[in-house]
Tab-separated table of C-alpha atoms in Angstrom:
chain	number	residue	atom	x	y	z
A	27	UNK	CA	28.358	-31.866	0.809
A	28	UNK	CA	26.342	-33.455	3.153
A	29	UNK	CA	24.046	-35.330	1.258
A	30	UNK	CA	25.093	-34.597	-2.203
A	31	UNK	CA	22.825	-34.556	-4.820
A	32	UNK	CA	23.910	-36.620	-7.767
A	33	UNK	CA	23.383	-39.283	-10.784
A	34	UNK	CA	24.766	-41.728	-7.985
A	35	UNK	CA	22.423	-40.362	-5.308
A	36	UNK	CA	19.864	-41.256	-7.816
A	37	UNK	CA	20.466	-44.637	-8.306
A	38	UNK	CA	21.679	-45.569	-4.787
A	39	UNK	CA	18.018	-44.233	-3.145
A	40	UNK	CA	16.614	-45.640	-6.442
A	41	UNK	CA	18.193	-48.900	-5.146
A	42	UNK	CA	16.753	-48.414	-1.356
A	43	UNK	CA	13.346	-47.532	-2.103
A	44	UNK	CA	13.357	-44.223	-1.201
A	45	UNK	CA	13.385	-44.386	1.534
A	46	UNK	CA	16.935	-43.106	2.756
A	47	UNK	CA	16.750	-39.985	1.417
A	48	UNK	CA	17.786	-37.430	4.272
A	49	UNK	CA	15.445	-33.971	5.568
A	50	UNK	CA	17.056	-31.496	2.837
A	51	UNK	CA	17.482	-29.390	6.504
A	52	UNK	CA	17.444	-28.984	10.388
A	53	UNK	CA	14.602	-28.211	12.301
A	54	UNK	CA	17.656	-26.469	15.264
A	55	UNK	CA	15.521	-24.510	18.491
A	56	UNK	CA	17.031	-20.502	18.414
A	57	UNK	CA	20.993	-20.280	20.145
A	58	UNK	CA	21.452	-17.416	22.699
A	59	UNK	CA	23.068	-16.007	20.718
A	60	UNK	CA	23.636	-15.005	16.340
A	61	UNK	CA	26.047	-12.834	14.404
A	62	UNK	CA	23.131	-12.566	11.770
A	63	UNK	CA	19.812	-13.079	13.006
A	64	UNK	CA	17.277	-13.119	9.633
A	65	UNK	CA	14.392	-12.499	9.809
A	66	UNK	CA	11.526	-14.150	7.174
A	67	UNK	CA	12.586	-16.702	5.673
A	68	UNK	CA	11.552	-16.439	1.958
A	69	UNK	CA	13.389	-16.714	-0.223
A	70	UNK	CA	15.397	-13.363	-0.485
A	71	UNK	CA	16.613	-13.941	3.222
A	72	UNK	CA	17.313	-17.432	2.795
A	73	UNK	CA	19.618	-16.306	-0.213
A	74	UNK	CA	21.192	-12.946	2.335
A	75	UNK	CA	21.600	-16.351	4.397
A	76	UNK	CA	23.079	-18.611	2.293
A	77	UNK	CA	25.233	-15.901	-0.153
A	78	UNK	CA	26.647	-14.759	3.968
A	79	UNK	CA	27.703	-18.501	5.274
A	80	UNK	CA	29.041	-19.140	1.548
A	81	UNK	CA	30.588	-15.333	0.845
A	82	UNK	CA	30.983	-13.269	3.505
A	83	UNK	CA	32.556	-16.321	5.133
A	84	UNK	CA	29.527	-15.347	8.559
A	85	UNK	CA	28.551	-18.673	9.725
A	86	UNK	CA	26.746	-17.975	12.789
A	87	UNK	CA	22.948	-16.880	11.109
A	88	UNK	CA	19.523	-17.480	12.352
A	89	UNK	CA	16.798	-17.304	9.898
A	90	UNK	CA	14.065	-17.043	12.195
A	91	UNK	CA	10.648	-16.876	10.247
A	92	UNK	CA	7.180	-17.146	11.361
A	93	UNK	CA	5.606	-20.196	9.913
A	94	UNK	CA	6.936	-21.955	7.214
A	95	UNK	CA	10.049	-21.156	4.974
A	96	UNK	CA	9.062	-20.417	1.355
A	97	UNK	CA	5.638	-19.783	2.688
A	98	UNK	CA	5.053	-16.568	1.032
A	99	UNK	CA	5.458	-14.715	-1.861
A	100	UNK	CA	8.257	-16.518	-2.599
A	101	UNK	CA	5.292	-19.420	-3.717
A	102	UNK	CA	2.350	-16.946	-4.501
A	103	UNK	CA	3.710	-15.503	-7.616
A	104	UNK	CA	3.749	-16.028	-11.491
A	105	UNK	CA	7.509	-16.977	-11.162
A	106	UNK	CA	8.950	-14.446	-13.937
A	107	UNK	CA	13.148	-13.643	-14.310
A	108	UNK	CA	13.759	-10.892	-16.043
A	109	UNK	CA	16.948	-8.598	-16.129
A	110	UNK	CA	15.269	-5.993	-19.263
A	111	UNK	CA	14.678	-3.125	-16.755
A	112	UNK	CA	15.127	0.565	-18.007
A	113	UNK	CA	17.404	2.644	-15.354
A	114	UNK	CA	20.730	2.157	-14.821
A	115	UNK	CA	20.237	1.020	-11.908
A	116	UNK	CA	17.808	-1.329	-11.793
A	117	UNK	CA	19.162	-3.735	-14.972
A	118	UNK	CA	22.547	-3.503	-12.781
A	119	UNK	CA	21.136	-5.111	-10.125
A	120	UNK	CA	18.307	-6.870	-12.134
A	121	UNK	CA	21.119	-8.026	-14.741
A	122	UNK	CA	23.655	-9.358	-11.468
A	123	UNK	CA	20.435	-11.856	-10.650
A	124	UNK	CA	19.906	-12.653	-14.188
A	125	UNK	CA	23.389	-13.657	-13.890
A	126	UNK	CA	23.377	-15.865	-10.570
A	127	UNK	CA	20.227	-17.992	-12.251
A	128	UNK	CA	22.159	-19.108	-14.683
A	129	UNK	CA	24.786	-21.058	-12.313
A	130	UNK	CA	22.122	-20.775	-9.892
A	131	UNK	CA	20.754	-25.406	-10.323
A	132	UNK	CA	24.600	-25.810	-10.088
A	133	UNK	CA	25.623	-23.791	-7.803
A	134	UNK	CA	23.408	-24.458	-5.417
A	135	UNK	CA	23.094	-28.519	-5.921
A	136	UNK	CA	19.638	-28.624	-7.034
A	137	UNK	CA	17.702	-28.269	-8.813
A	138	UNK	CA	15.559	-24.738	-9.645
A	139	UNK	CA	14.618	-25.359	-12.927
A	140	UNK	CA	15.460	-22.547	-14.134
A	141	UNK	CA	13.704	-21.918	-17.703
A	142	UNK	CA	15.516	-19.264	-20.235
A	143	UNK	CA	12.296	-20.158	-22.380
A	144	UNK	CA	12.350	-15.449	-23.114
A	145	UNK	CA	10.039	-13.221	-21.911
A	146	UNK	CA	8.143	-10.932	-24.725
A	147	UNK	CA	6.726	-7.965	-24.278
A	148	UNK	CA	4.138	-6.639	-25.790
A	149	UNK	CA	3.147	-3.170	-27.608
A	150	UNK	CA	0.058	-1.120	-28.636
A	151	UNK	CA	0.867	2.390	-29.546
A	152	UNK	CA	2.785	4.320	-31.286
A	153	UNK	CA	3.907	5.828	-27.854
A	154	UNK	CA	4.804	1.689	-26.575
A	155	UNK	CA	6.619	0.876	-29.015
A	156	UNK	CA	9.213	4.294	-28.230
A	157	UNK	CA	9.179	3.376	-24.751
A	158	UNK	CA	9.962	-0.013	-25.964
A	159	UNK	CA	12.277	-0.104	-28.703
A	160	UNK	CA	14.094	2.915	-26.796
A	161	UNK	CA	14.391	0.467	-23.263
A	162	UNK	CA	15.580	-2.169	-25.077
A	163	UNK	CA	18.452	0.531	-26.615
A	164	UNK	CA	19.361	1.183	-22.495
A	165	UNK	CA	19.285	-2.300	-22.118
A	166	UNK	CA	22.327	-2.938	-24.564
A	167	UNK	CA	23.703	0.010	-23.080
A	168	UNK	CA	23.681	-2.573	-20.266
A	169	UNK	CA	24.303	-5.757	-20.897
A	170	UNK	CA	21.449	-5.975	-21.147
A	171	UNK	CA	20.077	-8.692	-23.823
A	172	UNK	CA	17.132	-7.834	-26.193
A	173	UNK	CA	15.285	-7.773	-29.556
A	174	UNK	CA	12.962	-6.372	-31.146
A	175	UNK	CA	10.006	-8.744	-32.714
A	176	UNK	CA	7.532	-7.632	-35.418
A	177	UNK	CA	4.263	-8.951	-36.078
A	178	UNK	CA	5.214	-11.579	-37.116
A	179	UNK	CA	8.841	-13.158	-35.727
A	180	UNK	CA	5.743	-12.860	-32.797
A	181	UNK	CA	3.401	-14.720	-34.886
A	182	UNK	CA	5.747	-17.724	-35.665
A	183	UNK	CA	6.664	-17.764	-31.881
A	184	UNK	CA	3.631	-17.256	-30.192
A	185	UNK	CA	1.007	-19.121	-32.751
A	186	UNK	CA	-1.762	-19.149	-30.430
A	187	UNK	CA	-1.866	-15.485	-30.068
A	188	UNK	CA	-4.133	-12.378	-31.218
A	189	UNK	CA	-2.815	-9.670	-33.411
A	190	UNK	CA	-5.011	-7.976	-34.214
A	191	UNK	CA	-8.321	-7.106	-31.538
A	192	UNK	CA	-9.208	-4.409	-29.766
A	193	UNK	CA	-6.040	-3.401	-29.509
A	194	UNK	CA	-4.128	-3.941	-31.842
A	195	UNK	CA	-0.014	-4.903	-30.896
A	196	UNK	CA	2.649	-3.103	-32.913
A	197	UNK	CA	5.426	-5.171	-31.718
A	198	UNK	CA	7.322	-6.563	-28.594
A	199	UNK	CA	10.929	-6.570	-27.140
A	200	UNK	CA	12.107	-9.846	-26.284
A	201	UNK	CA	14.871	-10.922	-24.032
A	202	UNK	CA	15.769	-14.696	-24.982
A	203	UNK	CA	17.318	-14.789	-21.306
A	204	UNK	CA	13.965	-14.668	-19.169
A	205	UNK	CA	12.242	-16.905	-18.334
A	206	UNK	CA	10.763	-19.224	-15.320
A	207	UNK	CA	12.496	-20.674	-12.289
A	208	UNK	CA	10.336	-23.793	-10.461
A	209	UNK	CA	9.758	-21.310	-7.084
A	210	UNK	CA	9.115	-23.423	-3.843
A	211	UNK	CA	12.760	-25.049	-5.390
A	212	UNK	CA	14.010	-21.454	-5.079
A	213	UNK	CA	13.302	-21.579	-1.856
A	214	UNK	CA	14.226	-25.518	-0.746
A	215	UNK	CA	17.266	-25.214	-2.445
A	216	UNK	CA	18.608	-22.216	-0.604
A	217	UNK	CA	16.746	-23.036	2.809
A	218	UNK	CA	19.392	-26.471	2.027
A	219	UNK	CA	22.361	-25.166	1.101
A	220	UNK	CA	22.141	-22.549	3.611
A	221	UNK	CA	21.477	-25.383	6.380
A	222	UNK	CA	24.694	-27.316	5.468
A	223	UNK	CA	26.835	-23.939	5.371
A	224	UNK	CA	25.850	-23.843	9.244
A	225	UNK	CA	23.040	-21.392	8.562
A	226	UNK	CA	19.748	-22.337	11.567
A	227	UNK	CA	16.356	-21.878	10.161
A	228	UNK	CA	12.994	-21.867	12.779
A	229	UNK	CA	10.536	-21.381	11.679
A	230	UNK	CA	7.386	-21.217	12.924
A	231	UNK	CA	8.972	-18.191	15.735
A	232	UNK	CA	7.651	-14.624	15.314
A	233	UNK	CA	9.220	-11.861	15.089
A	234	UNK	CA	6.658	-9.983	18.289
A	235	UNK	CA	9.288	-7.148	18.819
A	236	UNK	CA	12.558	-5.399	17.891
A	237	UNK	CA	15.744	-4.683	20.759
A	238	UNK	CA	17.990	-1.771	20.632
A	239	UNK	CA	19.335	0.514	23.210
A	240	UNK	CA	21.793	3.444	22.712
A	241	UNK	CA	20.652	3.354	18.859
A	242	UNK	CA	22.033	-0.128	17.967
A	243	UNK	CA	20.253	-3.582	18.098
A	244	UNK	CA	19.993	-5.991	20.458
A	245	UNK	CA	18.033	-8.908	18.891
A	246	UNK	CA	14.761	-10.278	18.665
A	247	UNK	CA	12.207	-10.662	20.959
A	248	UNK	CA	10.786	-13.641	18.792
A	249	UNK	CA	7.903	-17.017	19.926
A	250	UNK	CA	11.136	-18.388	20.731
A	251	UNK	CA	12.518	-16.687	23.380
A	252	UNK	CA	14.115	-13.445	23.371
A	253	UNK	CA	17.743	-13.858	20.549
A	254	UNK	CA	20.569	-11.698	20.876
A	255	UNK	CA	21.865	-10.648	17.743
A	256	UNK	CA	25.106	-7.859	16.472
A	257	UNK	CA	23.041	-7.507	13.409
A	258	UNK	CA	19.227	-7.843	12.501
A	259	UNK	CA	18.295	-7.932	9.424
A	260	UNK	CA	15.169	-7.891	7.686
A	261	UNK	CA	13.403	-9.444	4.597
A	262	UNK	CA	9.085	-9.422	5.945
A	263	UNK	CA	8.186	-8.483	2.280
A	264	UNK	CA	4.894	-7.360	3.032
A	265	UNK	CA	4.548	-7.581	6.474
A	266	UNK	CA	7.925	-5.070	6.588
A	267	UNK	CA	6.011	-2.247	7.943
A	268	UNK	CA	5.306	-4.589	11.178
A	269	UNK	CA	9.006	-5.406	11.713
A	270	UNK	CA	9.788	-0.969	10.641
A	271	UNK	CA	6.818	0.013	13.686
A	272	UNK	CA	8.802	-2.239	16.212
A	273	UNK	CA	11.645	-0.752	15.709
A	274	UNK	CA	10.624	2.038	15.566
A	275	UNK	CA	11.448	3.197	12.081
A	276	UNK	CA	9.470	4.644	9.160
A	277	UNK	CA	9.327	3.608	6.272
A	278	UNK	CA	7.265	4.298	1.816
A	279	UNK	CA	5.364	1.132	1.969
A	280	UNK	CA	1.864	0.173	1.279
A	281	UNK	CA	1.631	-3.865	1.658
A	282	UNK	CA	-1.323	-4.213	-1.329
A	283	UNK	CA	-3.409	-7.583	-1.849
A	284	UNK	CA	-1.823	-8.858	-5.164
A	285	UNK	CA	-3.391	-11.924	-7.006
A	286	UNK	CA	-2.296	-14.801	-9.846
A	287	UNK	CA	-4.377	-17.833	-11.025
A	288	UNK	CA	-3.705	-20.951	-12.733
A	289	UNK	CA	-5.437	-22.900	-15.023
A	290	UNK	CA	-6.321	-26.436	-15.352
A	291	UNK	CA	-2.804	-28.950	-17.189
A	292	UNK	CA	-2.708	-28.467	-20.534
A	293	UNK	CA	-0.858	-29.435	-23.352
A	294	UNK	CA	1.234	-26.921	-24.968
A	295	UNK	CA	0.904	-23.749	-26.047
A	296	UNK	CA	2.620	-20.801	-25.006
A	297	UNK	CA	6.376	-21.709	-24.768
A	298	UNK	CA	7.476	-18.360	-23.628
A	299	UNK	CA	6.295	-15.369	-21.018
A	300	UNK	CA	3.572	-12.607	-22.757
A	301	UNK	CA	3.716	-9.322	-21.112
A	302	UNK	CA	1.302	-6.278	-21.940
A	303	UNK	CA	1.672	-3.553	-19.509
A	304	UNK	CA	-1.133	-2.149	-22.459
A	305	UNK	CA	-4.311	-4.748	-21.566
A	306	UNK	CA	-2.501	-6.402	-18.799
A	307	UNK	CA	-1.395	-9.731	-18.437
A	308	UNK	CA	0.944	-11.992	-18.131
A	309	UNK	CA	0.970	-15.473	-18.955
A	310	UNK	CA	3.123	-18.204	-18.941
A	311	UNK	CA	3.317	-22.316	-18.921
A	312	UNK	CA	3.882	-24.508	-16.490
A	313	UNK	CA	5.934	-27.591	-17.420
A	314	UNK	CA	2.469	-29.026	-15.895
A	315	UNK	CA	0.787	-26.889	-18.515
A	316	UNK	CA	-1.115	-24.201	-16.348
A	317	UNK	CA	-1.073	-21.845	-17.762
A	318	UNK	CA	0.313	-19.807	-14.970
A	319	UNK	CA	-1.659	-14.904	-14.952
A	320	UNK	CA	-0.952	-12.203	-13.290
A	321	UNK	CA	-1.587	-8.742	-12.944
A	322	UNK	CA	-2.060	-5.934	-11.258
A	323	UNK	CA	-2.357	-5.107	-7.965
A	324	UNK	CA	-5.759	-4.523	-5.636
A	325	UNK	CA	-6.398	-1.195	-4.733
A	326	UNK	CA	-6.614	-1.171	-1.463
A	327	UNK	CA	-3.515	-2.128	1.427
A	328	UNK	CA	-4.100	-4.992	2.822
A	329	UNK	CA	-2.592	-7.996	4.403
A	330	UNK	CA	-5.505	-10.518	3.766
A	331	UNK	CA	-3.117	-12.518	1.756
A	332	UNK	CA	-5.988	-12.646	-0.552
A	333	UNK	CA	-7.591	-9.848	-2.789
A	334	UNK	CA	-11.404	-8.849	-4.528
A	335	UNK	CA	-13.010	-10.510	-8.009
A	336	UNK	CA	-12.730	-7.716	-9.855
A	337	UNK	CA	-9.255	-7.907	-9.914
A	338	UNK	CA	-9.646	-11.784	-11.847
A	339	UNK	CA	-11.621	-10.410	-13.429
A	340	UNK	CA	-9.657	-7.524	-15.234
A	341	UNK	CA	-7.223	-10.317	-15.627
A	342	UNK	CA	-8.335	-12.436	-17.065
A	343	UNK	CA	-10.622	-10.654	-19.679
A	344	UNK	CA	-6.798	-9.415	-20.493
A	345	UNK	CA	-5.967	-12.181	-21.640
A	346	UNK	CA	-8.838	-13.637	-23.186
A	347	UNK	CA	-8.032	-10.649	-25.981
A	348	UNK	CA	-4.882	-11.547	-25.769
A	349	UNK	CA	-5.905	-15.274	-26.411
A	350	UNK	CA	-9.116	-15.607	-27.727
A	351	UNK	CA	-8.787	-19.615	-27.898
A	352	UNK	CA	-8.498	-19.394	-23.948
A	353	UNK	CA	-11.630	-18.435	-23.335
A	354	UNK	CA	-13.141	-21.020	-22.122
A	355	UNK	CA	-9.678	-22.381	-20.171
A	356	UNK	CA	-11.302	-23.324	-16.676
A	357	UNK	CA	-9.081	-22.208	-13.764
A	358	UNK	CA	-7.876	-24.073	-11.312
A	359	UNK	CA	-6.328	-21.800	-8.422
A	360	UNK	CA	-6.587	-18.463	-7.501
A	361	UNK	CA	-4.800	-16.876	-5.006
A	362	UNK	CA	-2.975	-13.630	-3.142
A	363	UNK	CA	0.354	-12.107	-2.064
A	364	UNK	CA	1.030	-9.514	-0.200
A	365	UNK	CA	3.603	-7.451	-1.634
A	366	UNK	CA	5.318	-4.251	0.127
A	367	UNK	CA	4.983	-1.115	-2.700
A	368	UNK	CA	7.615	1.313	-2.497
A	369	UNK	CA	6.150	4.793	-3.649
A	370	UNK	CA	9.137	5.059	-7.577
A	371	UNK	CA	8.614	0.719	-7.367
A	372	UNK	CA	12.050	-0.149	-6.498
A	373	UNK	CA	13.766	-2.087	-3.513
A	374	UNK	CA	14.691	-0.568	0.066
A	375	UNK	CA	18.217	-2.420	0.379
A	376	UNK	CA	19.552	-0.429	3.052
A	377	UNK	CA	21.213	0.641	6.607
A	378	UNK	CA	18.954	2.087	8.757
A	379	UNK	CA	19.598	5.128	11.619
A	380	UNK	CA	19.289	2.192	13.213
A	381	UNK	CA	23.372	0.066	13.879
A	382	UNK	CA	23.021	-3.323	12.956
A	383	UNK	CA	19.558	-3.117	11.707
A	384	UNK	CA	19.200	-3.535	8.112
A	385	UNK	CA	16.655	-4.081	5.246
A	386	UNK	CA	15.565	-5.585	2.658
A	387	UNK	CA	12.095	-4.717	0.449
A	388	UNK	CA	9.889	-2.766	-1.561
A	389	UNK	CA	10.137	-5.366	-3.920
A	390	UNK	CA	6.687	-4.555	-4.696
A	391	UNK	CA	5.502	-6.555	-7.264
A	392	UNK	CA	8.336	-7.673	-8.634
A	393	UNK	CA	10.800	-9.565	-6.648
A	394	UNK	CA	10.700	-12.965	-7.389
A	395	UNK	CA	13.301	-12.284	-10.575
A	396	UNK	CA	15.429	-10.976	-7.824
A	397	UNK	CA	15.828	-13.008	-5.829
A	398	UNK	CA	19.702	-14.633	-5.690
A	399	UNK	CA	20.805	-10.819	-6.257
A	400	UNK	CA	19.053	-9.020	-3.136
A	401	UNK	CA	20.829	-12.180	-1.135
A	402	UNK	CA	23.873	-11.527	-2.723
A	403	UNK	CA	23.878	-7.988	-2.140
A	404	UNK	CA	22.478	-7.549	1.065
A	405	UNK	CA	24.384	-10.418	2.527
A	406	UNK	CA	27.464	-7.793	0.876
A	407	UNK	CA	25.123	-4.896	2.304
A	408	UNK	CA	25.162	-6.192	5.766
A	409	UNK	CA	28.668	-7.639	6.336
A	410	UNK	CA	30.513	-4.454	5.111
A	411	UNK	CA	28.363	-2.363	7.580
A	412	UNK	CA	27.962	-1.134	3.445
A	413	UNK	CA	26.341	-1.501	0.710
A	414	UNK	CA	27.189	-3.056	-2.064
A	415	UNK	CA	28.265	-0.644	-5.697
A	416	UNK	CA	24.676	-2.440	-6.614
A	417	UNK	CA	22.370	-1.507	-3.925
A	418	UNK	CA	23.925	2.051	-2.850
A	419	UNK	CA	21.090	3.580	-5.366
A	420	UNK	CA	18.255	1.646	-3.336
A	421	UNK	CA	18.801	3.387	-0.104
A	422	UNK	CA	16.370	5.095	1.653
A	423	UNK	CA	18.381	8.053	1.835
A	424	UNK	CA	16.791	8.910	-1.869
A	425	UNK	CA	13.142	9.063	-0.090
A	426	UNK	CA	14.942	11.755	1.801
A	427	UNK	CA	17.628	13.350	-0.704
A	428	UNK	CA	14.812	13.443	-3.633
A	429	UNK	CA	17.460	10.682	-6.328
A	430	UNK	CA	14.571	8.296	-6.158
A	431	UNK	CA	14.748	5.328	-8.897
A	432	UNK	CA	11.793	5.876	-10.932
A	433	UNK	CA	10.633	2.337	-12.300
A	434	UNK	CA	6.700	2.573	-12.300
A	435	UNK	CA	5.630	1.796	-16.515
A	436	UNK	CA	9.986	2.342	-17.443
A	437	UNK	CA	9.790	-1.494	-17.610
A	438	UNK	CA	7.593	-1.492	-19.432
A	439	UNK	CA	5.351	-4.023	-17.737
A	440	UNK	CA	3.023	-4.097	-14.192
A	441	UNK	CA	6.438	-5.169	-12.381
B	3	UNK	CA	-15.398	-7.912	-3.913
B	4	UNK	CA	-15.889	-5.854	-0.769
B	5	UNK	CA	-18.511	-3.437	-0.412
B	6	UNK	CA	-19.105	-0.378	0.405
B	7	UNK	CA	-21.223	2.603	2.143
B	8	UNK	CA	-20.334	5.796	0.549
B	9	UNK	CA	-21.974	8.471	3.680
B	10	UNK	CA	-24.361	9.507	0.688
B	11	UNK	CA	-25.053	7.469	-1.538
B	12	UNK	CA	-25.468	3.822	0.520
B	13	UNK	CA	-24.096	0.256	0.063
B	14	UNK	CA	-22.010	-0.094	-3.400
B	15	UNK	CA	-20.253	-2.703	-4.832
B	16	UNK	CA	-16.520	-2.155	-4.494
B	17	UNK	CA	-15.954	-1.297	-8.498
B	18	UNK	CA	-17.733	2.040	-8.220
B	19	UNK	CA	-15.206	3.486	-5.896
B	20	UNK	CA	-11.474	4.639	-5.600
B	21	UNK	CA	-8.590	3.647	-3.025
B	22	UNK	CA	-7.236	7.330	-1.352
B	23	UNK	CA	-4.540	5.745	0.290
B	24	UNK	CA	-3.912	6.320	4.571
B	25	UNK	CA	-5.695	9.635	5.197
B	26	UNK	CA	-5.585	12.978	7.583
B	27	UNK	CA	-2.027	13.796	5.665
B	28	UNK	CA	-2.156	17.338	6.322
B	29	UNK	CA	0.164	18.965	4.456
B	30	UNK	CA	2.420	21.540	5.596
B	31	UNK	CA	1.855	25.147	6.288
B	32	UNK	CA	5.182	25.646	4.958
B	33	UNK	CA	6.847	23.050	3.224
B	34	UNK	CA	9.868	25.954	2.704
B	35	UNK	CA	10.424	26.116	6.115
B	36	UNK	CA	10.992	21.602	5.992
B	37	UNK	CA	13.646	20.401	6.753
B	38	UNK	CA	14.513	17.221	3.706
B	39	UNK	CA	14.059	14.718	6.127
B	40	UNK	CA	10.260	15.989	7.193
B	41	UNK	CA	9.580	16.692	3.339
B	42	UNK	CA	10.153	12.972	2.954
B	43	UNK	CA	8.578	12.367	6.009
B	44	UNK	CA	5.091	14.081	4.553
B	45	UNK	CA	6.022	12.615	1.226
B	46	UNK	CA	6.497	9.424	1.305
B	47	UNK	CA	6.388	7.412	3.926
B	48	UNK	CA	3.688	5.826	5.571
B	49	UNK	CA	2.107	4.158	8.380
B	50	UNK	CA	1.011	1.112	6.360
B	51	UNK	CA	-0.908	-0.476	9.526
B	52	UNK	CA	-1.873	-3.767	10.281
B	53	UNK	CA	-4.966	-3.036	12.005
B	54	UNK	CA	-6.894	-0.703	11.748
B	55	UNK	CA	-6.598	1.725	9.451
B	56	UNK	CA	-7.623	5.593	7.988
B	57	UNK	CA	-8.170	5.773	4.958
B	58	UNK	CA	-10.185	7.731	1.564
B	59	UNK	CA	-11.730	5.964	-0.944
B	60	UNK	CA	-13.944	8.377	-3.552
B	61	UNK	CA	-17.139	7.051	-5.317
B	62	UNK	CA	-15.754	7.659	-8.359
B	63	UNK	CA	-19.262	5.864	-10.454
B	64	UNK	CA	-21.711	7.161	-8.506
B	65	UNK	CA	-21.922	10.856	-6.770
B	66	UNK	CA	-17.694	11.197	-7.555
B	67	UNK	CA	-17.118	12.291	-3.014
B	68	UNK	CA	-14.779	11.572	-1.163
B	69	UNK	CA	-14.871	10.049	2.395
B	70	UNK	CA	-12.513	9.039	5.058
B	71	UNK	CA	-12.868	4.992	6.042
B	72	UNK	CA	-11.839	3.222	8.889
B	73	UNK	CA	-10.939	-0.476	7.666
B	74	UNK	CA	-8.738	-3.747	8.945
B	75	UNK	CA	-6.637	-4.846	7.025
B	76	UNK	CA	-6.016	-8.799	8.271
B	77	UNK	CA	-10.168	-8.875	7.451
B	78	UNK	CA	-10.350	-5.738	4.543
B	79	UNK	CA	-13.663	-5.286	7.089
B	80	UNK	CA	-15.160	-2.026	7.208
B	81	UNK	CA	-15.593	-0.484	10.686
B	82	UNK	CA	-16.948	2.789	9.207
B	83	UNK	CA	-17.212	5.650	6.886
B	84	UNK	CA	-17.844	9.088	6.330
B	85	UNK	CA	-17.971	12.706	5.264
B	86	UNK	CA	-13.951	14.023	4.730
B	87	UNK	CA	-14.658	17.302	5.846
B	88	UNK	CA	-16.856	15.512	9.765
B	89	UNK	CA	-12.929	13.546	9.939
B	90	UNK	CA	-11.138	16.426	9.325
B	91	UNK	CA	-12.981	18.519	12.067
B	92	UNK	CA	-12.334	15.061	14.137
B	93	UNK	CA	-8.475	15.243	13.565
B	94	UNK	CA	-8.391	19.290	14.075
């Protein structure tokens, strides 16, 4: 591999004052034709390209991106990774992703700073205790780790937390293999690894139309001209409905703003990820020291990459409820991403009625954790024109058959 | 926070309102005659447009009445709000 990062390359480049590090990826002009064109160079799109090239040997791939790579939701989430979903279909999909996360930095030769510091889901009511314990048991049956923490065990892990607030904490589930990863590095790592396998990553290249003929895909019209493609795979997150509209198909998605915040950096205070569905917020602390905070979506649909102040206020009320000692920490930055919400809060990873057109969307507020797994199963779906058993239940057909995967709330968190 | 003009109460803060999704989706008169595709389309498929969107809101902490708004989903600007009855008559 060209430019392989290692201790040796670190020393060698250090001796030349770090001026000879090569570019991590090229910025080629598009060719006229590709085997596969992927729309959207976020984490999921780049992971799809990488696994197509690496696992399925398809190298003639372009990833077209209207902005810059990793500039959408990949860099707008709260970086949480976990796989403790209730239902078999989702637990197995997210667990596949978790297994890929565990070897991802080595596989990509890029440090994605995956840190398995654990993910804690608090239970505040008797019903939540029962639901959480049921989910832990379901997780164990699916080979996903999980354990129940008593109040005393929570206190030992997170001394800052206020367990006797208005909605007292009665216990929590804990997935020790869960944690966080550096989201930019995930996009960059997949981009670099895909680029080295010959994938063309074309930025500043919006797709303006999907061209099809006799029910099969022909290619995409873009800001840089027409690109012919045997297969087109759309991974456009919040803008999936817009691309679907170009192809004349309907999706069950609604795009909402989802906001998140980081505080000023503070000394290490929170060594795990803490999520609460009842008071509705989640928090972790980055390696830099800032508290990374998120909660629920804004109620209205929109593409503005910003939301309303009342959502931020709700989020911070919940955080202060759990951690009164943080009440005077100042927030540094706040932003919004546009998330594509599915009626059953589960993704669509699917073929469509148009031959050669594939969609991977509907991840809503929980897509980051699935990035490698999503790319892995989607690459399989594209290469074989058939879904992998892991993503077969996530077909668009489920909205016509009625076989929804009802993860709303079932995962014990707002995704 | 959005400022929303309720057709009865005038301009109020967004926190008084709840969003009700895409407007103008009529329940089929004879659901038993629909194919699975038509039923799934009615239940789940949404326009979710980039641009002007006709949508329902309810003034929960005010007059508690429903109305139809037209809003640009790019910049969240409301271009009109009107009572539900008037909006439905228009559509019919």
